[in-house]
mmCIF file of C-alpha atoms in Angstrom:
data_model
loop_
_atom_site.group_PDB
_atom_site.id
_atom_site.type_symbol
_atom_site.label_atom_id
_atom_site.label_comp_id
_atom_site.label_asym_id
_atom_site.label_seq_id
_atom_site.Cartn_x
_atom_site.Cartn_y
_atom_site.Cartn_z
ATOM 1 C CA MET L 1 -0.228 -9.811 16.948
ATOM 2 C CA SER L 2 0.812 -6.225 16.193
ATOM 3 C CA ILE L 3 -1.872 -3.774 17.153
ATOM 4 C CA SER L 4 -2.289 0.140 16.723
ATOM 5 C CA THR L 5 -0.747 2.043 19.485
ATOM 6 C CA LEU L 6 -3.451 4.574 18.749
ATOM 7 C CA THR L 7 -6.445 2.218 19.596
ATOM 8 C CA PRO L 8 -7.014 4.063 23.141
ATOM 9 C CA LEU L 9 -7.862 7.258 20.818
ATOM 10 C CA HIS L 10 -10.268 5.764 18.273
ATOM 11 C CA PRO L 11 -13.878 6.494 18.777
ATOM 12 C CA GLY L 12 -16.164 4.201 20.220
ATOM 13 C CA GLY L 13 -17.674 1.389 17.977
ATOM 14 C CA THR L 14 -14.553 1.256 15.996
ATOM 15 C CA GLU L 15 -14.655 -1.927 14.063
ATOM 16 C CA TYR L 16 -11.649 -3.976 14.012
ATOM 17 C CA ARG L 17 -10.389 -6.647 11.566
ATOM 18 C CA ASP L 18 -6.928 -9.024 11.806
ATOM 19 C CA LEU L 19 -4.972 -8.769 8.795
ATOM 20 C CA ALA L 20 -1.685 -10.829 8.243
ATOM 21 C CA GLY L 21 -0.997 -10.909 12.032
ATOM 22 C CA THR L 22 -1.817 -7.354 12.343
ATOM 23 C CA ARG L 23 -4.942 -5.760 14.093
ATOM 24 C CA VAL L 24 -6.285 -2.765 12.400
ATOM 25 C CA PRO L 25 -9.045 -0.141 12.427
ATOM 26 C CA TRP L 26 -11.249 -1.607 9.777
ATOM 27 C CA GLN L 27 -14.167 1.159 9.886
ATOM 28 C CA PHE L 28 -14.402 4.043 12.032
ATOM 29 C CA GLY L 29 -18.126 4.848 11.415
ATOM 30 C CA ASP L 30 -19.811 5.020 7.785
ATOM 31 C CA TYR L 31 -17.902 3.352 4.884
ATOM 32 C CA ALA L 32 -19.204 5.689 2.206
ATOM 33 C CA ALA L 33 -18.218 8.690 4.370
ATOM 34 C CA GLU L 34 -14.697 7.694 4.873
ATOM 35 C CA TYR L 35 -14.047 6.554 1.465
ATOM 36 C CA HIS L 36 -15.432 9.972 0.099
ATOM 37 C CA ALA L 37 -13.141 11.617 2.483
ATOM 38 C CA ILE L 38 -10.234 10.056 0.760
ATOM 39 C CA ARG L 39 -11.371 11.064 -2.805
ATOM 40 C CA ASN L 40 -12.894 14.459 -2.030
ATOM 41 C CA SER L 41 -11.811 15.711 1.193
ATOM 42 C CA THR L 42 -8.956 14.740 3.955
ATOM 43 C CA ALA L 43 -8.723 11.456 5.411
ATOM 44 C CA LEU L 44 -6.668 10.678 8.644
ATOM 45 C CA LEU L 45 -5.118 7.051 8.656
ATOM 46 C CA ASP L 46 -3.633 4.829 11.320
ATOM 47 C CA HIS L 47 -0.736 3.105 10.096
ATOM 48 C CA SER L 48 0.785 2.815 13.667
ATOM 49 C CA ALA L 49 0.764 -1.140 13.720
ATOM 50 C CA ILE L 50 2.911 -1.247 10.510
ATOM 51 C CA GLY L 51 6.204 -2.383 11.375
ATOM 52 C CA LEU L 52 9.021 -0.039 11.198
ATOM 53 C CA THR L 53 12.634 -1.104 10.979
ATOM 54 C CA LYS L 54 16.052 1.271 11.183
ATOM 55 C CA LEU L 55 19.316 0.321 9.601
ATOM 56 C CA THR L 56 22.629 1.665 10.311
ATOM 57 C CA GLY L 57 26.111 0.833 8.957
ATOM 58 C CA ASP L 58 27.304 -0.289 5.659
ATOM 59 C CA VAL L 59 23.289 -0.058 4.695
ATOM 60 C CA THR L 60 23.867 0.257 0.493
ATOM 61 C CA LYS L 61 25.623 -2.903 0.123
ATOM 62 C CA LEU L 62 23.080 -4.975 1.773
ATOM 63 C CA LEU L 63 20.284 -3.144 0.287
ATOM 64 C CA GLN L 64 21.712 -3.421 -3.283
ATOM 65 C CA ARG L 65 21.528 -7.170 -2.551
ATOM 66 C CA VAL L 66 18.019 -7.630 -1.071
ATOM 67 C CA LEU L 67 15.815 -4.966 -2.778
ATOM 68 C CA ALA L 68 14.313 -5.273 -6.159
ATOM 69 C CA ARG L 69 15.015 -1.777 -7.345
ATOM 70 C CA ASP L 70 18.542 0.132 -7.322
ATOM 71 C CA ALA L 71 19.610 1.746 -4.216
ATOM 72 C CA GLU L 72 22.739 3.291 -5.169
ATOM 73 C CA PHE L 73 20.826 6.317 -6.444
ATOM 74 C CA LEU L 74 18.611 6.460 -3.459
ATOM 75 C CA THR L 75 19.711 9.908 -2.356
ATOM 76 C CA PRO L 76 19.391 11.256 1.284
ATOM 77 C CA GLU L 77 15.767 13.021 1.860
ATOM 78 C CA ARG L 78 14.389 10.501 -0.589
ATOM 79 C CA CYS L 79 11.959 7.498 -0.367
ATOM 80 C CA MET L 80 10.809 4.649 -2.835
ATOM 81 C CA MET L 81 8.678 1.683 -2.850
ATOM 82 C CA THR L 82 9.985 -1.775 -3.896
ATOM 83 C CA LEU L 83 9.983 -5.634 -3.209
ATOM 84 C CA ILE L 84 12.034 -7.695 -0.944
ATOM 85 C CA LEU L 85 12.115 -11.316 -2.588
ATOM 86 C CA ALA L 86 13.125 -14.698 -1.389
ATOM 87 C CA ASP L 87 15.652 -16.932 -3.637
ATOM 88 C CA ASP L 88 12.553 -18.673 -5.403
ATOM 89 C CA GLY L 89 11.157 -15.041 -6.355
ATOM 90 C CA SER L 90 8.302 -15.170 -3.779
ATOM 91 C CA VAL L 91 7.795 -11.866 -1.912
ATOM 92 C CA ILE L 92 8.716 -11.378 1.374
ATOM 93 C CA ASP L 93 7.658 -7.600 1.907
ATOM 94 C CA LEU L 94 6.629 -4.724 -0.084
ATOM 95 C CA VAL L 95 8.646 -1.964 1.757
ATOM 96 C CA THR L 96 9.053 2.060 1.253
ATOM 97 C CA VAL L 97 12.699 2.625 1.867
ATOM 98 C CA TYR L 98 13.470 6.171 3.495
ATOM 99 C CA SER L 99 17.199 7.405 3.116
ATOM 100 C CA PHE L 100 19.026 9.451 5.447
ATOM 101 C CA ASP L 101 22.643 10.728 5.577
ATOM 102 C CA ASP L 102 23.453 7.850 8.297
ATOM 103 C CA TYR L 103 20.510 5.583 8.583
ATOM 104 C CA VAL L 104 17.865 4.129 6.218
ATOM 105 C CA LEU L 105 14.358 3.348 7.632
ATOM 106 C CA LEU L 106 12.099 0.354 5.831
ATOM 107 C CA GLU L 107 8.292 0.591 6.303
ATOM 108 C CA SER L 108 6.686 -2.748 6.031
ATOM 109 C CA SER L 109 3.534 -4.221 4.663
ATOM 110 C CA HIS L 110 1.069 -5.524 7.221
ATOM 111 C CA GLY L 111 2.398 -8.501 9.146
ATOM 112 C CA ARG L 112 5.861 -9.095 7.003
ATOM 113 C CA HIS L 113 8.119 -7.105 9.179
ATOM 114 C CA HIS L 114 9.306 -10.041 11.278
ATOM 115 C CA ASP L 115 9.934 -12.429 8.187
ATOM 116 C CA MET L 116 11.791 -9.348 6.839
ATOM 117 C CA ARG L 117 13.840 -8.712 9.209
ATOM 118 C CA LYS L 118 15.092 -12.497 9.475
ATOM 119 C CA HIS L 119 15.720 -11.932 6.093
ATOM 120 C CA LEU L 120 17.964 -9.138 6.299
ATOM 121 C CA ALA L 121 19.694 -10.433 9.258
ATOM 122 C CA ALA L 122 20.727 -13.591 7.073
ATOM 123 C CA HIS L 123 22.470 -11.408 4.714
ATOM 124 C CA ALA L 124 23.736 -8.171 6.548
ATOM 125 C CA GLY L 125 26.754 -9.786 8.077
ATOM 126 C CA ASP L 126 28.252 -7.720 10.893
ATOM 127 C CA ASP L 127 28.454 -4.481 9.344
ATOM 128 C CA VAL L 128 24.577 -3.454 9.605
ATOM 129 C CA GLU L 129 22.913 -2.890 12.337
ATOM 130 C CA ILE L 130 19.042 -3.896 12.352
ATOM 131 C CA THR L 131 16.842 -2.147 15.099
ATOM 132 C CA ALA L 132 13.042 -2.860 15.402
ATOM 133 C CA LEU L 133 10.915 0.411 16.198
ATOM 134 C CA ASP L 134 7.590 -1.372 16.569
ATOM 135 C CA GLY L 135 5.989 0.198 19.697
ATOM 136 C CA GLU L 136 8.331 2.796 20.223
ATOM 137 C CA TRP L 137 7.713 4.606 16.970
ATOM 138 C CA ALA L 138 4.704 4.760 14.909
ATOM 139 C CA MET L 139 3.408 6.182 11.623
ATOM 140 C CA LEU L 140 -0.046 8.005 10.328
ATOM 141 C CA GLY L 141 -1.075 9.079 7.034
ATOM 142 C CA VAL L 142 -2.971 12.081 5.931
ATOM 143 C CA GLU L 143 -4.220 11.744 2.289
ATOM 144 C CA GLY L 144 -6.922 13.410 0.000
ATOM 145 C CA PRO L 145 -7.223 16.065 -2.451
ATOM 146 C CA TYR L 146 -7.004 18.912 0.779
ATOM 147 C CA SER L 147 -4.750 16.980 2.766
ATOM 148 C CA TRP L 148 -2.238 19.644 2.095
ATOM 149 C CA GLY L 149 -4.305 22.180 3.939
ATOM 150 C CA ALA L 150 -4.627 19.882 7.003
ATOM 151 C CA VAL L 151 -1.254 18.941 7.293
ATOM 152 C CA GLY L 152 -0.033 22.916 6.731
ATOM 153 C CA ARG L 153 -2.432 24.074 9.335
ATOM 154 C CA VAL L 154 -1.044 21.304 12.152
ATOM 155 C CA LEU L 155 2.814 21.444 10.865
ATOM 156 C CA ASP L 156 4.123 23.888 8.302
ATOM 157 C CA PRO L 157 2.438 25.194 5.174
ATOM 158 C CA ALA L 158 5.928 25.169 3.500
ATOM 159 C CA ILE L 159 6.600 21.423 3.585
ATOM 160 C CA THR L 160 3.395 20.398 1.924
ATOM 161 C CA ALA L 161 4.425 21.314 -1.421
ATOM 162 C CA LEU L 162 7.578 19.141 -1.251
ATOM 163 C CA PRO L 163 8.106 17.012 -4.384
ATOM 164 C CA TYR L 164 6.699 13.421 -4.229
ATOM 165 C CA GLU L 165 8.960 10.999 -2.493
ATOM 166 C CA SER L 166 10.779 13.519 -0.580
ATOM 167 C CA VAL L 167 11.409 13.040 3.015
ATOM 168 C CA LEU L 168 12.555 15.346 5.783
ATOM 169 C CA GLU L 169 13.639 15.422 9.477
ATOM 170 C CA ILE L 170 11.704 17.811 11.498
ATOM 171 C CA ASP L 171 12.315 19.211 15.160
ATOM 172 C CA ARG L 172 9.097 19.523 16.667
ATOM 173 C CA ASP L 173 9.628 20.417 20.335
ATOM 174 C CA GLY L 174 13.032 18.974 20.493
ATOM 175 C CA THR L 175 11.684 15.545 19.221
ATOM 176 C CA SER L 176 12.644 14.231 15.697
ATOM 177 C CA LEU L 177 9.847 13.745 13.220
ATOM 178 C CA ILE L 178 10.068 12.109 9.644
ATOM 179 C CA PHE L 179 7.677 13.769 7.411
ATOM 180 C CA SER L 180 7.268 12.045 3.896
ATOM 181 C CA ARG L 181 5.403 13.079 0.709
ATOM 182 C CA SER L 182 3.656 9.425 -0.080
ATOM 183 C CA GLY L 183 1.000 7.639 0.470
ATOM 184 C CA PHE L 184 -1.390 4.735 -0.785
ATOM 185 C CA SER L 185 -4.683 5.891 -2.690
ATOM 186 C CA GLY L 186 -3.334 8.018 -5.607
ATOM 187 C CA GLU L 187 -4.396 11.747 -3.870
ATOM 188 C CA TYR L 188 -2.254 13.902 -2.323
ATOM 189 C CA GLY L 189 -0.493 11.999 0.488
ATOM 190 C CA TYR L 190 1.896 12.549 3.428
ATOM 191 C CA LYS L 191 3.262 10.152 6.087
ATOM 192 C CA LEU L 192 4.147 11.045 9.335
ATOM 193 C CA ILE L 193 6.816 8.811 11.627
ATOM 194 C CA ALA L 194 7.900 9.545 15.218
ATOM 195 C CA PRO L 195 8.098 8.390 18.622
ATOM 196 C CA SER L 196 4.604 6.883 19.562
ATOM 197 C CA PRO L 197 3.755 9.552 22.126
ATOM 198 C CA MET L 198 3.956 12.239 19.418
ATOM 199 C CA ILE L 199 1.912 10.161 16.806
ATOM 200 C CA SER L 200 -0.644 10.136 19.445
ATOM 201 C CA GLN L 201 -0.462 13.922 19.988
ATOM 202 C CA LEU L 202 -0.598 14.552 16.066
ATOM 203 C CA TRP L 203 -3.594 12.122 15.999
ATOM 204 C CA ASP L 204 -5.575 14.182 18.119
ATOM 205 C CA ALA L 205 -4.598 17.583 16.212
ATOM 206 C CA LEU L 206 -5.008 15.980 12.795
ATOM 207 C CA ARG L 207 -8.444 14.493 13.803
ATOM 208 C CA ILE L 208 -9.700 18.054 14.089
ATOM 209 C CA GLU L 209 -8.724 18.686 10.370
ATOM 210 C CA ALA L 210 -9.397 15.301 8.860
ATOM 211 C CA THR L 211 -11.759 12.419 8.862
ATOM 212 C CA PRO L 212 -10.590 9.105 10.772
ATOM 213 C CA VAL L 213 -10.650 6.461 7.729
ATOM 214 C CA GLY L 214 -10.220 2.868 8.395
ATOM 215 C CA GLN L 215 -8.508 0.107 6.450
ATOM 216 C CA ARG L 216 -11.729 -1.127 4.273
ATOM 217 C CA ALA L 217 -12.152 2.586 2.674
ATOM 218 C CA LEU L 218 -8.238 2.679 2.257
ATOM 219 C CA GLU L 219 -7.911 -0.816 0.659
ATOM 220 C CA THR L 220 -10.702 0.132 -1.980
ATOM 221 C CA ALA L 221 -8.803 3.443 -2.886
ATOM 222 C CA MET L 222 -5.959 1.439 -3.179
ATOM 223 C CA LEU L 223 -7.525 -0.983 -5.490
ATOM 224 C CA GLU L 224 -8.614 1.822 -7.539
ATOM 225 C CA VAL L 225 -5.509 2.777 -8.541
ATOM 226 C CA ARG L 226 -3.835 -0.669 -8.605
ATOM 227 C CA GLN L 227 -1.752 -0.132 -5.696
ATOM 228 C CA PRO L 228 -1.096 -3.530 -4.451
ATOM 229 C CA VAL L 229 -2.458 -4.937 -1.274
ATOM 230 C CA LEU L 230 -0.384 -8.106 -0.333
ATOM 231 C CA HIS L 231 -2.377 -9.788 2.242
ATOM 232 C CA ARG L 232 -5.369 -9.808 -0.193
ATOM 233 C CA GLU L 233 -3.518 -10.258 -3.523
ATOM 234 C CA MET L 234 -0.466 -12.327 -2.671
ATOM 235 C CA VAL L 235 -2.073 -15.932 -1.971
ATOM 236 C CA ASP L 236 -2.152 -19.353 -3.724
ATOM 237 C CA ASP L 237 -0.262 -19.261 -6.920
ATOM 238 C CA VAL L 238 0.292 -15.381 -7.486
ATOM 239 C CA ASN L 239 3.556 -14.214 -8.050
ATOM 240 C CA VAL L 240 5.099 -10.950 -9.000
ATOM 241 C CA VAL L 241 4.364 -11.013 -12.524
ATOM 242 C CA THR L 242 1.007 -12.520 -12.471
ATOM 243 C CA SER L 243 -0.112 -10.226 -9.788
ATOM 244 C CA GLY L 244 1.164 -7.175 -11.870
ATOM 245 C CA ILE L 245 3.582 -5.708 -9.519
ATOM 246 C CA GLN L 246 6.308 -5.990 -11.503
ATOM 247 C CA TRP L 247 6.598 -2.244 -11.778
ATOM 248 C CA LEU L 248 8.390 -2.692 -8.322
ATOM 249 C CA VAL L 249 11.342 -4.550 -9.764
ATOM 250 C CA ASP L 250 13.824 -3.010 -11.936
ATOM 251 C CA PRO L 251 14.904 -5.906 -14.730
ATOM 252 C CA THR L 252 17.718 -3.562 -15.671
ATOM 253 C CA LYS L 253 19.397 -4.070 -12.026
ATOM 254 C CA SER L 254 22.071 -6.751 -12.807
ATOM 255 C CA ASP L 255 21.980 -8.699 -9.361
ATOM 256 C CA PHE L 256 19.340 -9.154 -6.341
ATOM 257 C CA ILE L 257 17.803 -11.928 -4.329
ATOM 258 C CA GLY L 258 15.012 -13.547 -6.458
ATOM 259 C CA ARG L 259 15.858 -11.900 -9.845
ATOM 260 C CA ALA L 260 16.252 -14.950 -11.798
ATOM 261 C CA PRO L 261 12.779 -16.400 -10.974
ATOM 262 C CA VAL L 262 11.049 -13.045 -11.641
ATOM 263 C CA MET L 263 13.041 -12.774 -15.119
ATOM 264 C CA GLU L 264 11.401 -16.328 -16.064
ATOM 265 C CA GLN L 265 8.084 -14.976 -14.928
ATOM 266 C CA LEU L 266 8.569 -11.990 -17.296
ATOM 267 C CA ALA L 267 9.420 -14.235 -19.972
ATOM 268 C CA ASP L 268 6.268 -16.818 -19.598
ATOM 269 C CA ALA L 269 3.588 -15.005 -21.829
ATOM 270 C CA THR L 270 1.442 -18.135 -21.308
ATOM 271 C CA ALA L 271 0.850 -17.417 -17.603
ATOM 272 C CA PRO L 272 -2.315 -16.291 -15.948
ATOM 273 C CA ARG L 273 -2.585 -12.476 -14.983
ATOM 274 C CA LEU L 274 -4.554 -10.597 -12.436
ATOM 275 C CA LEU L 275 -7.362 -8.534 -14.325
ATOM 276 C CA GLY L 276 -9.364 -5.501 -12.990
ATOM 277 C CA LEU L 277 -13.266 -6.086 -13.238
ATOM 278 C CA GLY L 278 -16.276 -4.074 -12.704
ATOM 279 C CA TRP L 279 -19.747 -5.154 -12.138
ATOM 280 C CA THR L 280 -23.078 -4.051 -10.288
ATOM 281 C CA GLY L 281 -25.164 -6.008 -8.119
ATOM 282 C CA ASP L 282 -26.343 -5.979 -4.651
ATOM 283 C CA ASP L 283 -23.917 -8.437 -2.824
ATOM 284 C CA GLU L 284 -20.229 -9.119 -2.522
ATOM 285 C CA LEU L 285 -18.985 -12.095 -4.625
ATOM 286 C CA PRO L 286 -16.719 -14.595 -2.607
ATOM 287 C CA GLY L 287 -13.191 -15.336 -3.794
ATOM 288 C CA GLY L 288 -13.251 -18.144 -5.939
ATOM 289 C CA THR L 289 -16.293 -17.030 -8.368
ATOM 290 C CA GLU L 290 -16.116 -18.501 -11.799
ATOM 291 C CA VAL L 291 -15.169 -16.150 -14.609
ATOM 292 C CA LEU L 292 -16.596 -17.287 -17.917
ATOM 293 C CA ALA L 293 -15.866 -16.350 -21.406
ATOM 294 C CA GLY L 294 -19.281 -17.835 -22.637
ATOM 295 C CA ASP L 295 -19.624 -20.930 -21.090
ATOM 296 C CA THR L 296 -16.040 -21.413 -20.880
ATOM 297 C CA VAL L 297 -14.522 -20.904 -17.335
ATOM 298 C CA ILE L 298 -11.417 -18.869 -17.604
ATOM 299 C CA GLY L 299 -10.397 -18.051 -14.464
ATOM 300 C CA HIS L 300 -11.705 -17.135 -10.771
ATOM 301 C CA LEU L 301 -11.990 -13.993 -8.897
ATOM 302 C CA LYS L 302 -9.550 -13.347 -5.988
ATOM 303 C CA VAL L 303 -10.688 -9.881 -4.762
ATOM 304 C CA SER L 304 -13.851 -7.555 -4.576
ATOM 305 C CA VAL L 305 -14.864 -4.309 -3.024
ATOM 306 C CA TYR L 306 -17.630 -2.126 -3.534
ATOM 307 C CA SER L 307 -16.790 1.346 -4.787
ATOM 308 C CA PRO L 308 -18.855 4.130 -3.697
ATOM 309 C CA GLY L 309 -17.147 6.467 -6.093
ATOM 310 C CA LEU L 310 -18.072 4.285 -9.198
ATOM 311 C CA ALA L 311 -21.057 3.073 -7.270
ATOM 312 C CA LYS L 312 -20.352 -0.625 -8.538
ATOM 313 C CA TRP L 313 -18.217 -3.666 -7.347
ATOM 314 C CA LEU L 314 -14.461 -3.732 -8.552
ATOM 315 C CA GLY L 315 -12.505 -7.033 -8.161
ATOM 316 C CA LEU L 316 -9.134 -8.806 -9.320
ATOM 317 C CA ALA L 317 -9.652 -12.086 -10.992
ATOM 318 C CA MET L 318 -6.729 -14.375 -12.039
ATOM 319 C CA ILE L 319 -7.688 -15.489 -15.781
ATOM 320 C CA ASP L 320 -6.269 -16.967 -18.983
ATOM 321 C CA GLY L 321 -3.325 -14.424 -19.630
ATOM 322 C CA ARG L 322 -4.195 -14.269 -23.411
ATOM 323 C CA LEU L 323 -7.457 -12.653 -22.147
ATOM 324 C CA ALA L 324 -6.058 -9.933 -19.736
ATOM 325 C CA ALA L 325 -7.084 -7.071 -21.670
ATOM 326 C CA PRO L 326 -9.464 -4.094 -20.914
ATOM 327 C CA ASP L 327 -12.754 -3.718 -22.435
ATOM 328 C CA LEU L 328 -13.800 -7.073 -22.753
ATOM 329 C CA THR L 329 -17.220 -8.459 -21.379
ATOM 330 C CA PHE L 330 -17.045 -11.775 -18.967
ATOM 331 C CA ASP L 331 -19.877 -13.122 -16.862
ATOM 332 C CA LEU L 332 -19.343 -14.275 -13.129
ATOM 333 C CA ARG L 333 -21.029 -17.195 -11.875
ATOM 334 C CA ALA L 334 -21.546 -17.656 -8.109
ATOM 335 C CA GLY L 335 -23.634 -20.706 -7.697
ATOM 336 C CA GLU L 336 -26.873 -20.011 -9.453
ATOM 337 C CA ARG L 337 -26.183 -16.223 -9.713
ATOM 338 C CA ARG L 338 -24.436 -14.667 -13.009
ATOM 339 C CA PHE L 339 -23.630 -11.381 -13.583
ATOM 340 C CA GLU L 340 -21.926 -9.395 -16.498
ATOM 341 C CA ALA L 341 -18.468 -7.843 -15.687
ATOM 342 C CA THR L 342 -16.357 -5.575 -17.813
ATOM 343 C CA SER L 343 -12.519 -5.945 -17.941
ATOM 344 C CA LEU L 344 -10.881 -2.704 -17.001
ATOM 345 C CA SER L 345 -7.436 -0.648 -17.216
ATOM 346 C CA SER L 346 -6.141 0.911 -14.371
ATOM 347 C CA PRO L 347 -6.457 3.484 -12.638
ATOM 348 C CA TYR L 348 -10.232 2.454 -12.421
ATOM 349 C CA VAL L 349 -10.685 5.792 -11.001
ATOM 350 C CA ILE L 350 -9.109 8.977 -11.298
ATOM 351 C CA PRO L 351 -7.776 10.583 -8.328
ATOM 352 C CA THR L 352 -9.364 13.755 -7.475
ATOM 353 C CA SER L 353 -5.997 15.233 -6.734
ATOM 354 C CA TRP L 354 -5.042 15.060 -10.294
ATOM 355 C CA THR L 355 -6.842 18.494 -11.166
ATOM 356 C CA ILE L 356 -6.608 20.147 -7.563
ATOM 357 C CA PRO L 357 -3.520 22.341 -7.301
ATOM 358 C CA ILE L 358 -1.522 22.621 -3.502
ATOM 359 C CA LEU L 359 -1.889 26.174 -2.873
#
């Protein structure tokens, strides 16, 4: 079980949940307030239980083999998000790849770093060294339309306007800090990766400037912009294409592990698809809730979350691919209850940061 290194610094009453073998702070306080910090102010996010892996040596050859996007043009001080697939096209991990002159850092999704490292080791040979940084290094995030102000006051305002997906190594009191302009919610976002003692210091400094936000509010914000949450979405019969995350795969890349099955998935126009739905109601609908067109069951609900910003429920349903289109009306049936739902096109929420400049 991976556990946050920042747990001793969390406020009393923090609610935790176990997600994919990772114990995360689910909610620090009021859910709606945490959500609004992401969308309207500044959120401080504890990512310290996420696996971090350092690669040195002949890294480019390995990455070209295992990543579903092209790594040859990933220049130093840049990062990108992509998938690592098994031979059958199933998802081993969704990673963010941070490139530097003499090494590469991989950020895993919750609970997937162990399988990812085994996969890398099976294909790395003797020319790549794979180092697990779990526990020794950690990561936190700062996101929201005014996150640049918090980061600027604690670190350096000059770095907050870096281009999206840029990465810097910063010396802070003689210790290396990795600073990235990237995030999960669609708002302005920054990630800070450093030795765990420094991450603890930064957490203490940043929580004066920002609201600590748990995984519950973050996952709602992620769903609103269709940022994939693997432990929720990649279950049962869901694959890369039916889940809608093929944008993390480069079909023009001629060879990578898992490419052939994904190409077959792309060619299958009859396969079901995950579709976003919105509805009103008082209670969360469970996974497996039937989706109906008239009285015909056309699919089942996979995920549902309440969006304080929209004041309604949002969900993802696996439905007949021929009906996976926006602005259609369906019914959701759970036992004797029935709700009218409308299909949505993403993003379901327009991030506030899209209209606010970094000053």
